[in-house]
Amino acid sequence: MPELIPLLGSALVLGLLGGGHCLGMCGGLMGALTLAIPPEQRGRRLRLLLAYNIGRILSYAAAGLLLGLAGVALASSPLATGLRVVAALLLIAMGLYLAGWWSGLTRIEALGRGLWRHVQPLATRLLPVSSLPRALLLGALWGWLPCGLVYSTLLWAASQGDALHSAALMLAFGVGTWPVLLATGLAAERVGSLLRNRGVRMAGGVLVILFGLWTLPGPHQHWLMGH
């Protein structure tokens, strides 16, 4: 369990630093969901918004668990090393994206559009949002929105060889995305400004790139751990 703590911290940072991408992908959706709350329910807006995001994060954890089970099945096969290499390369791509040096990661989102075409009609039936269970379910469907950042983190989480660890990492990643999507008014401006700061994003991107290099199988891992 102690070895999981730095991984959880990394997943949290990935979610937090990816907040700018979350604003682009989900900011408009968050606004639409807020408008979908009937006038008589506006007094419960904060609780409904919390329910949206709890549902979304639980979907991330469920996807982490499912993909983590596949990772466990591959753990004793030659494909395990290949999975870890792909996960490491995606982490490096994520770091390049966070630092603003390369945005190729967004092309991965095209892989999930077919699934979203089947999920979207179900989400539409839940509107308008009139109860907490409905908001929770709508948020859970929102969690399957195509997102290159989520897909990359999922593959990294699945490469850990433990389904529960994979679910925990995706849960931590989801919690990291909360500040941008939940903050409102002046607080949102401050959080958004911080996450868009070039120095912060470059520093975070470099850290993620180094983490991706450490994830790559090889003797260099011992050297990176020592530093």
Coordinates of C-alpha atoms in Angstrom, one line a residue:
M1 CA 0.0 0.0 0.0
P2 CA 2.8 2.6 0.7
E3 CA 4.0 2.3 -2.9
L4 CA 0.5 3.3 -4.0
I5 CA 0.7 6.7 -2.3
P6 CA 3.0 8.4 -4.9
L7 CA 0.9 6.9 -7.7
L8 CA -2.3 8.3 -6.2
G9 CA -0.5 11.7 -5.9
S10 CA 0.5 11.5 -9.5
A11 CA -3.1 10.6 -10.6
L12 CA -4.4 13.6 -8.6
V13 CA -1.9 16.0 -10.3
L14 CA -2.8 14.6 -13.7
G15 CA -6.4 15.4 -13.1
L16 CA -5.6 18.9 -11.6
L17 CA -3.2 19.9 -14.4
G18 CA -5.5 18.6 -17.0
G19 CA -8.2 21.0 -15.8
G20 CA -7.6 23.3 -18.7
H21 CA -8.5 20.4 -21.1
C22 CA -11.5 19.6 -18.8
L23 CA -12.7 23.2 -19.3
G24 CA -12.6 22.8 -23.1
M25 CA -14.2 19.4 -23.1
C26 CA -16.6 19.6 -20.2
G27 CA -17.0 23.3 -19.3
G28 CA -19.8 23.8 -21.9
L29 CA -21.4 20.5 -20.8
M30 CA -21.3 21.6 -17.2
G31 CA -23.0 24.9 -18.1
A32 CA -25.7 23.0 -20.1
L33 CA -26.3 20.6 -17.2
T34 CA -26.6 23.6 -14.8
L35 CA -29.2 25.1 -17.2
A36 CA -31.0 21.7 -17.3
I37 CA -31.9 22.1 -13.6
P38 CA -35.5 23.2 -13.4
P39 CA -36.2 26.6 -11.7
E40 CA -37.9 24.9 -8.7
Q41 CA -34.7 22.9 -8.1
R42 CA -32.2 25.9 -8.3
G43 CA -32.0 26.0 -4.5
R44 CA -30.4 22.5 -4.7
R45 CA -28.1 23.4 -7.5
L46 CA -24.9 22.8 -5.5
R47 CA -26.1 19.3 -4.4
L48 CA -27.1 18.5 -8.0
L49 CA -23.7 19.7 -9.4
L50 CA -21.9 17.6 -6.7
A51 CA -24.1 14.6 -7.8
Y52 CA -23.1 15.1 -11.4
N53 CA -19.4 15.1 -10.6
I54 CA -19.7 12.2 -8.1
G55 CA -21.4 10.1 -10.9
R56 CA -18.7 11.1 -13.4
I57 CA -15.8 10.2 -11.0
L58 CA -17.5 6.8 -10.1
S59 CA -17.6 6.1 -13.8
Y60 CA -13.9 6.7 -14.0
A61 CA -13.3 4.3 -11.1
A62 CA -15.6 1.7 -12.7
A63 CA -13.7 2.0 -16.0
G64 CA -10.4 1.7 -14.1
L65 CA -11.6 -1.5 -12.3
L66 CA -12.8 -3.1 -15.6
L67 CA -9.6 -2.2 -17.5
G68 CA -7.6 -3.1 -14.4
L69 CA -9.1 -6.6 -14.5
A70 CA -7.9 -6.9 -18.1
G71 CA -4.5 -5.7 -17.0
V72 CA -4.3 -8.4 -14.3
A73 CA -5.2 -11.0 -17.0
L74 CA -2.3 -9.8 -19.1
A75 CA 0.1 -9.4 -16.1
S76 CA 1.6 -12.9 -16.5
S77 CA 1.8 -12.8 -20.3
P78 CA 4.4 -11.2 -22.6
L79 CA 1.8 -8.5 -23.5
A80 CA 2.2 -7.0 -20.0
T81 CA 5.5 -5.3 -21.0
G82 CA 3.9 -4.0 -24.2
L83 CA 1.0 -2.5 -22.2
R84 CA 3.4 -0.8 -19.8
V85 CA 5.4 0.6 -22.7
V86 CA 2.2 2.0 -24.4
A87 CA 1.1 3.4 -21.0
A88 CA 4.5 5.1 -20.6
L89 CA 4.4 6.6 -24.1
L90 CA 0.9 7.9 -23.5
L91 CA 2.1 9.5 -20.2
I92 CA 4.9 11.2 -22.1
A93 CA 2.3 12.4 -24.7
M94 CA 0.2 13.7 -21.8
G95 CA 3.1 15.6 -20.3
L96 CA 3.8 17.2 -23.7
Y97 CA 0.1 18.1 -23.9
L98 CA 0.0 19.6 -20.4
A99 CA 3.2 21.6 -21.1
G100 CA 1.7 22.9 -24.4
W101 CA 4.3 21.4 -26.6
W102 CA 2.2 18.8 -28.5
S103 CA -1.5 18.3 -28.7
G104 CA -1.6 14.9 -30.5
L105 CA -3.2 13.4 -27.4
T106 CA -6.5 14.9 -28.4
R107 CA -6.7 12.6 -31.4
I108 CA -7.2 9.6 -29.1
E109 CA -10.7 11.0 -28.3
A110 CA -11.9 9.9 -31.8
L111 CA -11.6 6.3 -30.5
G112 CA -14.5 6.9 -28.1
R113 CA -17.0 8.7 -30.3
G114 CA -18.7 5.5 -31.4
L115 CA -19.4 4.5 -27.8
W116 CA -20.7 8.0 -27.0
R117 CA -23.2 7.9 -29.9
H118 CA -24.9 5.0 -28.0
V119 CA -24.6 6.7 -24.5
Q120 CA -25.8 10.2 -25.5
P121 CA -29.5 9.2 -26.2
L122 CA -29.6 7.7 -22.7
A123 CA -28.3 10.9 -21.2
T124 CA -30.9 13.0 -23.1
R125 CA -33.7 11.0 -21.5
L126 CA -32.6 12.1 -18.0
L127 CA -33.2 15.8 -18.8
P128 CA -34.5 17.9 -17.1
V129 CA -32.6 17.0 -13.9
S130 CA -35.2 16.9 -11.1
S131 CA -33.6 14.7 -8.4
L132 CA -30.2 13.7 -7.0
P133 CA -30.4 10.1 -8.3
R134 CA -31.1 11.5 -11.8
A135 CA -28.1 13.9 -11.5
L136 CA -25.9 11.0 -10.3
L137 CA -26.9 8.8 -13.2
L138 CA -26.5 11.6 -15.7
G139 CA -23.0 12.3 -14.3
A140 CA -22.2 8.6 -14.5
L141 CA -23.0 8.7 -18.3
W142 CA -21.1 11.9 -18.6
G143 CA -18.0 10.0 -17.4
W144 CA -18.0 8.1 -20.7
L145 CA -17.6 11.3 -22.8
P146 CA -14.6 10.7 -25.2
C147 CA -11.5 12.3 -23.6
G148 CA -7.9 11.6 -24.6
L149 CA -6.7 12.6 -21.1
V150 CA -9.0 10.1 -19.4
Y151 CA -8.1 7.3 -21.9
S152 CA -4.4 7.8 -21.4
T153 CA -4.8 7.8 -17.6
L154 CA -6.9 4.7 -17.9
L155 CA -4.3 2.8 -19.8
W156 CA -1.6 3.9 -17.3
A157 CA -3.8 2.8 -14.4
A158 CA -4.5 -0.6 -16.0
S159 CA -0.8 -1.3 -16.4
Q160 CA -0.4 -1.4 -12.6
G161 CA -1.4 -5.1 -12.5
D162 CA -4.0 -4.7 -9.7
A163 CA -7.6 -3.9 -10.5
L164 CA -8.3 -2.2 -7.2
H165 CA -5.2 -0.1 -7.6
S166 CA -6.4 0.9 -11.1
A167 CA -9.8 1.9 -9.7
A168 CA -8.2 3.9 -6.9
L169 CA -5.9 5.7 -9.4
M170 CA -8.9 6.7 -11.6
L171 CA -10.8 7.8 -8.5
A172 CA -7.8 10.1 -7.5
F173 CA -7.6 11.4 -11.1
G174 CA -11.3 12.2 -11.1
V175 CA -11.0 14.1 -7.8
G176 CA -8.2 16.1 -9.3
T177 CA -10.5 17.3 -12.1
W178 CA -13.0 18.7 -9.5
P179 CA -11.6 22.2 -8.8
V180 CA -12.1 23.5 -12.3
L181 CA -15.5 21.9 -13.0
L182 CA -17.0 22.7 -9.6
A183 CA -15.5 26.1 -8.7
T184 CA -17.7 29.1 -9.5
G185 CA -17.3 32.9 -9.8
L186 CA -14.1 34.4 -8.6
A187 CA -12.7 31.1 -7.3
A188 CA -13.1 29.5 -10.7
E189 CA -11.3 32.4 -12.3
R190 CA -8.4 32.1 -9.9
V191 CA -8.2 28.3 -10.3
G192 CA -8.4 28.6 -14.1
S193 CA -5.8 31.3 -14.2
L194 CA -3.4 29.2 -12.1
L195 CA -3.9 26.1 -14.3
R196 CA -3.4 28.2 -17.4
N197 CA -0.2 29.7 -16.1
R198 CA 2.5 28.6 -18.6
G199 CA 5.1 28.0 -15.9
V200 CA 2.8 25.8 -13.9
R201 CA 1.8 23.8 -16.9
M202 CA 5.3 23.4 -18.1
A203 CA 6.5 22.3 -14.7
G204 CA 3.6 19.8 -14.4
G205 CA 4.2 18.6 -18.0
V206 CA 7.9 17.9 -17.2
L207 CA 7.0 16.0 -14.1
V208 CA 4.5 13.8 -16.0
I209 CA 7.1 13.2 -18.8
L210 CA 9.6 12.1 -16.1
F211 CA 6.9 9.8 -14.6
G212 CA 6.3 8.4 -18.1
L213 CA 10.1 7.7 -18.5
W214 CA 10.1 6.0 -15.1
T215 CA 7.1 3.8 -16.2
L216 CA 9.0 2.5 -19.2
P217 CA 10.5 -0.9 -18.3
G218 CA 14.3 -0.8 -18.1
P219 CA 17.3 -0.2 -15.8
H220 CA 16.9 3.5 -15.9
Q221 CA 14.1 3.2 -13.4
H222 CA 16.6 2.7 -10.6
W223 CA 18.5 5.8 -11.6
L224 CA 15.3 7.9 -11.7
M225 CA 14.2 6.6 -8.3
G226 CA 17.5 7.5 -6.8
H227 CA 17.1 11.1 -8.0

